[in-house]
mmCIF file of C-alpha atoms and ligand atoms in Angstrom:
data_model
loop_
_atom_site.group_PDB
_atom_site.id
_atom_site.type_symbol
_atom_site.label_atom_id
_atom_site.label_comp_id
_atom_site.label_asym_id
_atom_site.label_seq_id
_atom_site.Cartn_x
_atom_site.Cartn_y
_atom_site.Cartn_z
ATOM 1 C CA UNK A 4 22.089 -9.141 11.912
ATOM 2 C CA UNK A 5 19.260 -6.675 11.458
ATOM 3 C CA UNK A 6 16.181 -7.507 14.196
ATOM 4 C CA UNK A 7 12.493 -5.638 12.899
ATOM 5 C CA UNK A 8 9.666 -5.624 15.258
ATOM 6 C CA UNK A 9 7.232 -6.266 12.998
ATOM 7 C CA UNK A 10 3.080 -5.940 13.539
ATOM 8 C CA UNK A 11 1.189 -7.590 10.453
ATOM 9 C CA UNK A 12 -0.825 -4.672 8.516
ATOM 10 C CA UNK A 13 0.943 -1.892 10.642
ATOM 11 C CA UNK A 14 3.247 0.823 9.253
ATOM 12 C CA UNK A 15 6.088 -2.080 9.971
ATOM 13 C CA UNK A 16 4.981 -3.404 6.736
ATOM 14 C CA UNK A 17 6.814 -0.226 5.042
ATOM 15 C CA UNK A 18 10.018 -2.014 6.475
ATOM 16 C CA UNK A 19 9.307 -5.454 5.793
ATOM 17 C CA UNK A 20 8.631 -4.641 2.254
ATOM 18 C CA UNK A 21 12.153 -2.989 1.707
ATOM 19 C CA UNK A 22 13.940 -5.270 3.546
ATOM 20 C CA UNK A 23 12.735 -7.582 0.935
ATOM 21 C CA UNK A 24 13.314 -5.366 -2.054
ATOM 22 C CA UNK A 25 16.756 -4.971 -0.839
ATOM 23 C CA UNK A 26 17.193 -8.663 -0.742
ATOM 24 C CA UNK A 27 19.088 -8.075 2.912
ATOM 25 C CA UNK A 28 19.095 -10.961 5.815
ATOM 26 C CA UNK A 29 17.058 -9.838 8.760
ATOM 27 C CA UNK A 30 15.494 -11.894 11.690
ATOM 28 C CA UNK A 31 11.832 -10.969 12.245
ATOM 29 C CA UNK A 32 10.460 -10.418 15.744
ATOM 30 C CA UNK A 33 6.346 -10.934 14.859
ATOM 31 C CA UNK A 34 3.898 -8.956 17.202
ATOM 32 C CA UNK A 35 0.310 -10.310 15.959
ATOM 33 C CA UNK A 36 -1.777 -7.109 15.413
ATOM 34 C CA UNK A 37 -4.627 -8.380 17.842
ATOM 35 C CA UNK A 38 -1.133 -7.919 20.527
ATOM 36 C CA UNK A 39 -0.225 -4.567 19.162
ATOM 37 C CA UNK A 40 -4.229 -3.355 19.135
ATOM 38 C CA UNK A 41 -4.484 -4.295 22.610
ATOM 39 C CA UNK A 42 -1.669 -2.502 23.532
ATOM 40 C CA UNK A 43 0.063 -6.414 25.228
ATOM 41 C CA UNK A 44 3.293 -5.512 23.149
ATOM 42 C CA UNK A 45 4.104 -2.619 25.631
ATOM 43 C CA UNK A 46 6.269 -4.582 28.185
ATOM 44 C CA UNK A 47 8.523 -3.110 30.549
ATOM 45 C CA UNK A 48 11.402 -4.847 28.182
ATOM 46 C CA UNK A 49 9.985 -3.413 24.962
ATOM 47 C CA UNK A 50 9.306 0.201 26.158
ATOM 48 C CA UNK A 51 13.218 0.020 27.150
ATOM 49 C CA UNK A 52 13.918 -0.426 22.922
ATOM 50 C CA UNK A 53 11.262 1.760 21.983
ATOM 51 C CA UNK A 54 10.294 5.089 24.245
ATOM 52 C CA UNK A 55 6.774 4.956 22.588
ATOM 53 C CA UNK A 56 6.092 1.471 22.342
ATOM 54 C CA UNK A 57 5.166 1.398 18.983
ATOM 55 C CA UNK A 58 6.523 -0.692 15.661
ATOM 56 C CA UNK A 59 8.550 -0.848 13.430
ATOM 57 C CA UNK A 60 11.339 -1.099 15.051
ATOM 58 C CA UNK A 61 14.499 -2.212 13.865
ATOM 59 C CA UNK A 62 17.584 -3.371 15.574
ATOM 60 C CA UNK A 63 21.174 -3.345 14.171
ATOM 61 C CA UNK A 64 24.388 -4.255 17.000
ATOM 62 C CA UNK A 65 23.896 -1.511 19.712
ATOM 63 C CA UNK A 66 21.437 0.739 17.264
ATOM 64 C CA UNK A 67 18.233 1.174 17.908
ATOM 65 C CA UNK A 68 16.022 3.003 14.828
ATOM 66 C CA UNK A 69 12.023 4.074 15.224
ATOM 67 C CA UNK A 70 10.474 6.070 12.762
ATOM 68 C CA UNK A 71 9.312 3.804 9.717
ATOM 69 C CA UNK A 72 10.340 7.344 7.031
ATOM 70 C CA UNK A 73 13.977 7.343 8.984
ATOM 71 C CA UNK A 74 14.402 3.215 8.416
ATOM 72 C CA UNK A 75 13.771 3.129 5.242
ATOM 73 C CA UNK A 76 15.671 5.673 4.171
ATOM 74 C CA UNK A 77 18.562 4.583 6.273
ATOM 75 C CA UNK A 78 18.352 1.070 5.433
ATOM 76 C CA UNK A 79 17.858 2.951 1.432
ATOM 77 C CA UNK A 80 21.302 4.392 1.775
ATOM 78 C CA UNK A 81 23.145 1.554 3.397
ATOM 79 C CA UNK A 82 22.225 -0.497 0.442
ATOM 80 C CA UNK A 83 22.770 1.575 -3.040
ATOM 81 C CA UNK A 84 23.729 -1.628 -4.536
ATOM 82 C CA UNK A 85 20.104 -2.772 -4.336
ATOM 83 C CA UNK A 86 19.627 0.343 -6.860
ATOM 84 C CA UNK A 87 16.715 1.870 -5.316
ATOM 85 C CA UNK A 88 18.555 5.091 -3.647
ATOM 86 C CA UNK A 89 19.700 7.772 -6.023
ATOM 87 C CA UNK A 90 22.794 8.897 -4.909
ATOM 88 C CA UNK A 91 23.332 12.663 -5.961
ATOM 89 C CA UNK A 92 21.197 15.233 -7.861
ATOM 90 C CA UNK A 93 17.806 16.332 -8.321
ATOM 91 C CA UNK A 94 16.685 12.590 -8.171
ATOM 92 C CA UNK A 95 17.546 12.241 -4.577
ATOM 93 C CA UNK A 96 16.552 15.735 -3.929
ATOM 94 C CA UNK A 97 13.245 14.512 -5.166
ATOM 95 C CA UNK A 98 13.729 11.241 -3.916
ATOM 96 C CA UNK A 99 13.868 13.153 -0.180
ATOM 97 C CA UNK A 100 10.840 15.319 -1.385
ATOM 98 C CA UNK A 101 8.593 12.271 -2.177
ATOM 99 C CA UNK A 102 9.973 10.719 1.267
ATOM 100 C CA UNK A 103 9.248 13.776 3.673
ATOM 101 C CA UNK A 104 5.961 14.316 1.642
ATOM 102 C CA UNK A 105 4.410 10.742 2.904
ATOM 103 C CA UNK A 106 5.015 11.053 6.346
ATOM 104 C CA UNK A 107 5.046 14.290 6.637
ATOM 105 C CA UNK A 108 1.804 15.356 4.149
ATOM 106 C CA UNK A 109 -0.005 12.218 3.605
ATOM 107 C CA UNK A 110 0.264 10.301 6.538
ATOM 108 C CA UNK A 111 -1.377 12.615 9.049
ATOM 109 C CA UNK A 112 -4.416 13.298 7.243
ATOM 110 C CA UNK A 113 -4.746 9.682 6.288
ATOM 111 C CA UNK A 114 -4.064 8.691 9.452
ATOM 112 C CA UNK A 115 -6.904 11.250 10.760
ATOM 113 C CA UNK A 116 -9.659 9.762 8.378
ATOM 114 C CA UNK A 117 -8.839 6.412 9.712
ATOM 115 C CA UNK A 118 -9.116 7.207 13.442
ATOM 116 C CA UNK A 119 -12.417 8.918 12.613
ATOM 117 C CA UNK A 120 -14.014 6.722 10.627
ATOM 118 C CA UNK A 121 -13.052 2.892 11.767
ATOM 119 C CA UNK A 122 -10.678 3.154 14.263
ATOM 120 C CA UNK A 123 -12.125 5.610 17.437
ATOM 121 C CA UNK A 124 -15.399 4.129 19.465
ATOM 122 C CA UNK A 125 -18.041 6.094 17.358
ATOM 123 C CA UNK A 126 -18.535 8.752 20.378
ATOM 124 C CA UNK A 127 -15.460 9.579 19.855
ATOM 125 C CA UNK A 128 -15.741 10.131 15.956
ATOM 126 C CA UNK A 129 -15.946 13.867 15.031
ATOM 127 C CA UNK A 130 -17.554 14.079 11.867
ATOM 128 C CA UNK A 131 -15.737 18.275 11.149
ATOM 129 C CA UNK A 132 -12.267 16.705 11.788
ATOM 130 C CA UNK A 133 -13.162 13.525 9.580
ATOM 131 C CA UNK A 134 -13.995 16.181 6.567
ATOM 132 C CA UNK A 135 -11.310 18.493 6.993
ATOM 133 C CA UNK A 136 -8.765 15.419 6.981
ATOM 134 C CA UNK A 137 -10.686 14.178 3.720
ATOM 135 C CA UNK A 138 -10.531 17.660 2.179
ATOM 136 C CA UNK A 139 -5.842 17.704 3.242
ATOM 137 C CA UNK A 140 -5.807 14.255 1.865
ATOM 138 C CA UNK A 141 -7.502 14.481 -0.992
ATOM 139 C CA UNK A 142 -5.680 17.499 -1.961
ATOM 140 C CA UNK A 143 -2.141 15.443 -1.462
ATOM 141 C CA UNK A 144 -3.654 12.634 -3.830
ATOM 142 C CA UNK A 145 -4.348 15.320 -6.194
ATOM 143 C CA UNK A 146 -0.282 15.530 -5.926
ATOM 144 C CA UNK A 147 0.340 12.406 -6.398
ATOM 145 C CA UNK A 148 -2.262 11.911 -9.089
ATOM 146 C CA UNK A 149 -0.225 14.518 -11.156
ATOM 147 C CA UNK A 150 2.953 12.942 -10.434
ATOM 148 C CA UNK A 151 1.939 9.916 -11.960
ATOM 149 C CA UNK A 152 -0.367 11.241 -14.956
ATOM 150 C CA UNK A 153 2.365 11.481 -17.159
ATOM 151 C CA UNK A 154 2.174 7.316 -17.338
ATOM 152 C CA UNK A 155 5.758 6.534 -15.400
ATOM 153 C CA UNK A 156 6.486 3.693 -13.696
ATOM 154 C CA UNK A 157 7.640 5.175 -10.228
ATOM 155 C CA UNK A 158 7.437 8.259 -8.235
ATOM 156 C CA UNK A 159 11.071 9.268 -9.587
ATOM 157 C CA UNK A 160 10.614 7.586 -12.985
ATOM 158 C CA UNK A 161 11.789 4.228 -13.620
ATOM 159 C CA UNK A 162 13.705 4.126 -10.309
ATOM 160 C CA UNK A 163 11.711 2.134 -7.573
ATOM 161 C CA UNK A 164 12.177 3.761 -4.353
ATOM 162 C CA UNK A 165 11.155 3.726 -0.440
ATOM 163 C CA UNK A 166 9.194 6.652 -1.479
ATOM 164 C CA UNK A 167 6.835 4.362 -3.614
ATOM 165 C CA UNK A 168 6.748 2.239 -0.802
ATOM 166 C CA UNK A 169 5.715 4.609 1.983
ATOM 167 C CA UNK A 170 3.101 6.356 -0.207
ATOM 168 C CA UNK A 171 1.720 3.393 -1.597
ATOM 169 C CA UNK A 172 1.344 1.860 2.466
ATOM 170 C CA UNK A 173 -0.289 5.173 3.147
ATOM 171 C CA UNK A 174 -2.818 5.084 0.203
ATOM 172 C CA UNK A 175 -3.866 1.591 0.873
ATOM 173 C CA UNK A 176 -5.594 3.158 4.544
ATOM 174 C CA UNK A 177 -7.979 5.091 2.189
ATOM 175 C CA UNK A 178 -8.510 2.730 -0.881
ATOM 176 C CA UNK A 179 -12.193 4.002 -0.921
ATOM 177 C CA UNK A 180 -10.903 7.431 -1.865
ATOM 178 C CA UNK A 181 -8.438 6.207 -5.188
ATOM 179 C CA UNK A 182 -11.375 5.724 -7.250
ATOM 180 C CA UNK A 183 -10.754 9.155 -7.922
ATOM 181 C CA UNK A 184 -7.109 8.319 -9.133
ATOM 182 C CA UNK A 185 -6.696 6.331 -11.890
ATOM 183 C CA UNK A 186 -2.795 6.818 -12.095
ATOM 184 C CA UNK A 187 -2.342 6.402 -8.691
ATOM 185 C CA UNK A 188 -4.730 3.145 -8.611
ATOM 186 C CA UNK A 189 -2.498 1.678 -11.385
ATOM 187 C CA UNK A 190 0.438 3.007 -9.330
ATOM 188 C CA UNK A 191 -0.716 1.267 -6.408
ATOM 189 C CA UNK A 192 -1.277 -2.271 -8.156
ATOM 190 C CA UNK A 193 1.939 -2.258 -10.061
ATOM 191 C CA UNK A 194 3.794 -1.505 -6.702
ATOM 192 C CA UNK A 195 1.507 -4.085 -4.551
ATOM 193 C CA UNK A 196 2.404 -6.977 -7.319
ATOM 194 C CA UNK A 197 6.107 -6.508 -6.875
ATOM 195 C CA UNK A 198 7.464 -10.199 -5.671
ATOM 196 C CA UNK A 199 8.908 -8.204 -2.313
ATOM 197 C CA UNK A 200 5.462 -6.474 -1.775
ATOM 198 C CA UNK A 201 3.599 -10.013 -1.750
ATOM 199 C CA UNK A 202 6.526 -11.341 0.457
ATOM 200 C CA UNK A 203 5.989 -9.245 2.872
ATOM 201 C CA UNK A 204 2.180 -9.433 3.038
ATOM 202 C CA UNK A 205 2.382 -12.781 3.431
ATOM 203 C CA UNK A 206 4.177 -12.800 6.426
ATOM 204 C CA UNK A 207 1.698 -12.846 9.582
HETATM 205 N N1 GSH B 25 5.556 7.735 13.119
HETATM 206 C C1 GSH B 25 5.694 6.344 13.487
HETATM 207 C C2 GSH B 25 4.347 5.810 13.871
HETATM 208 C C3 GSH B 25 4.418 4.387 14.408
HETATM 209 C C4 GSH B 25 3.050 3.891 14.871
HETATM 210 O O1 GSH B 25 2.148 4.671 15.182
HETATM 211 N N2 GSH B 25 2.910 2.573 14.915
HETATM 212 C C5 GSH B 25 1.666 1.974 15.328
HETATM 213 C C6 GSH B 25 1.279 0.850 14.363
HETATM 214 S S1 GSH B 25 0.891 1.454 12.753
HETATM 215 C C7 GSH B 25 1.838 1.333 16.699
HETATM 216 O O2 GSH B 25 2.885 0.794 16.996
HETATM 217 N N3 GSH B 25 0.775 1.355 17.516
HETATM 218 C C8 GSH B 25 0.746 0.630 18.750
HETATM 219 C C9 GSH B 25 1.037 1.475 19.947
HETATM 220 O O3 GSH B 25 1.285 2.700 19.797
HETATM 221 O O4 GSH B 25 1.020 0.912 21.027
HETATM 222 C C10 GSH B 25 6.328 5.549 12.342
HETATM 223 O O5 GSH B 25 6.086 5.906 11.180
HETATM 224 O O6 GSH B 25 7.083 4.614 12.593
#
């Protein structure tokens, strides 16, 4: 059976979330975030499954996945019967676009405006790195705004994908930014109030 390490309100929760769109059995290994923060997850035993010590991870017989981009859209392909993977195409070609784009675009500057503004000691905040990361991220937004202008459901259309789910994860670390992104802000509610979304928040 599928094992994820899973660390409430962590990228895991990218994972969790399609696990539960794709209706799969899983057992859940729960690291409280307080755990994770304070770096108590990193055991001896745990660093063997995971050479960074972070989450997700997820288990399956002898293989051993990290990268939350790489399990979903593994765990996306094993399961085309779910619906959610496009299997040939320009939809998956945009369906890997929209994939590579959140972890690879999004994420980092995201991830930058969050270490600099709540998450470092303040000494350690740097106010130029905080504004160029604001100025990269907002100009991905702007991407995804015009994506989703045209009034469509999803990121490919009216397919669902992982790719709504790893952009939507992302956006939610700078929610005082979507103001300026009314299709995206829809986007993001729509996507949130999917049963499998509120599943998966629940769980902590
Ligand atoms: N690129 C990785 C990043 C994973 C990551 O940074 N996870 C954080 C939680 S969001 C973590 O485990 N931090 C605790 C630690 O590094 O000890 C992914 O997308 O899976």
């Amino acid at each position: 059976m599928l094992k994820l390490y899973h660390a409430p309100r962590s990228r895991s929760l990218r994972v969790l979330w399609l696990l539960e769109e794709l209706g799969v059995d899983y057992e859940l290994e729960l690291i409280p975030f307080r755990k994770l923060l304070a770096g108590e997850h990193r055991t001896p035993d745990y660093l063997a499954l995971h050479p960074l010590g972070e989450v997700p991870l997820l288990r399956d017989g002898e293989l051993r996945l990290f990268e939350s981009g790489a399990i979903c859209t593994w765990l996306s392909e094993r399961h085309p019967e779910a619906g959610l993977t496009p299997s040939d195409g320009d939809e998956r070609a945009r369906w890997l676009q929209w994939l590579f784009f959140a972890v690879a675009t999004l994420e980092p500057p995201a991830w930058t405006r969050l270490r600099h503004r709540r998450m470092l000691p303040p000494e350690k905040r740097n106010a130029a790195t905080l504004l160029s990361a604001t100025r990269r991220y907002k100009k991905a937004l702007a991407v995804l705004e015009e994506q989703l202008a045209d009034g469509r459901e999803w990121l490919l259309g009216e397919r669902f994908s992982a790719a709504d789910i790893l952009c939507v994860n992302t956006l939610l670390w700078a929610r005082e930014l979507l103001d300026e992104a009314p299709s995206a802000t829809a986007w993001c509610q729509r996507a949130r109030a999917r049963p499998a979304c509120r599943r998966a928040e629940r769980i902590r």
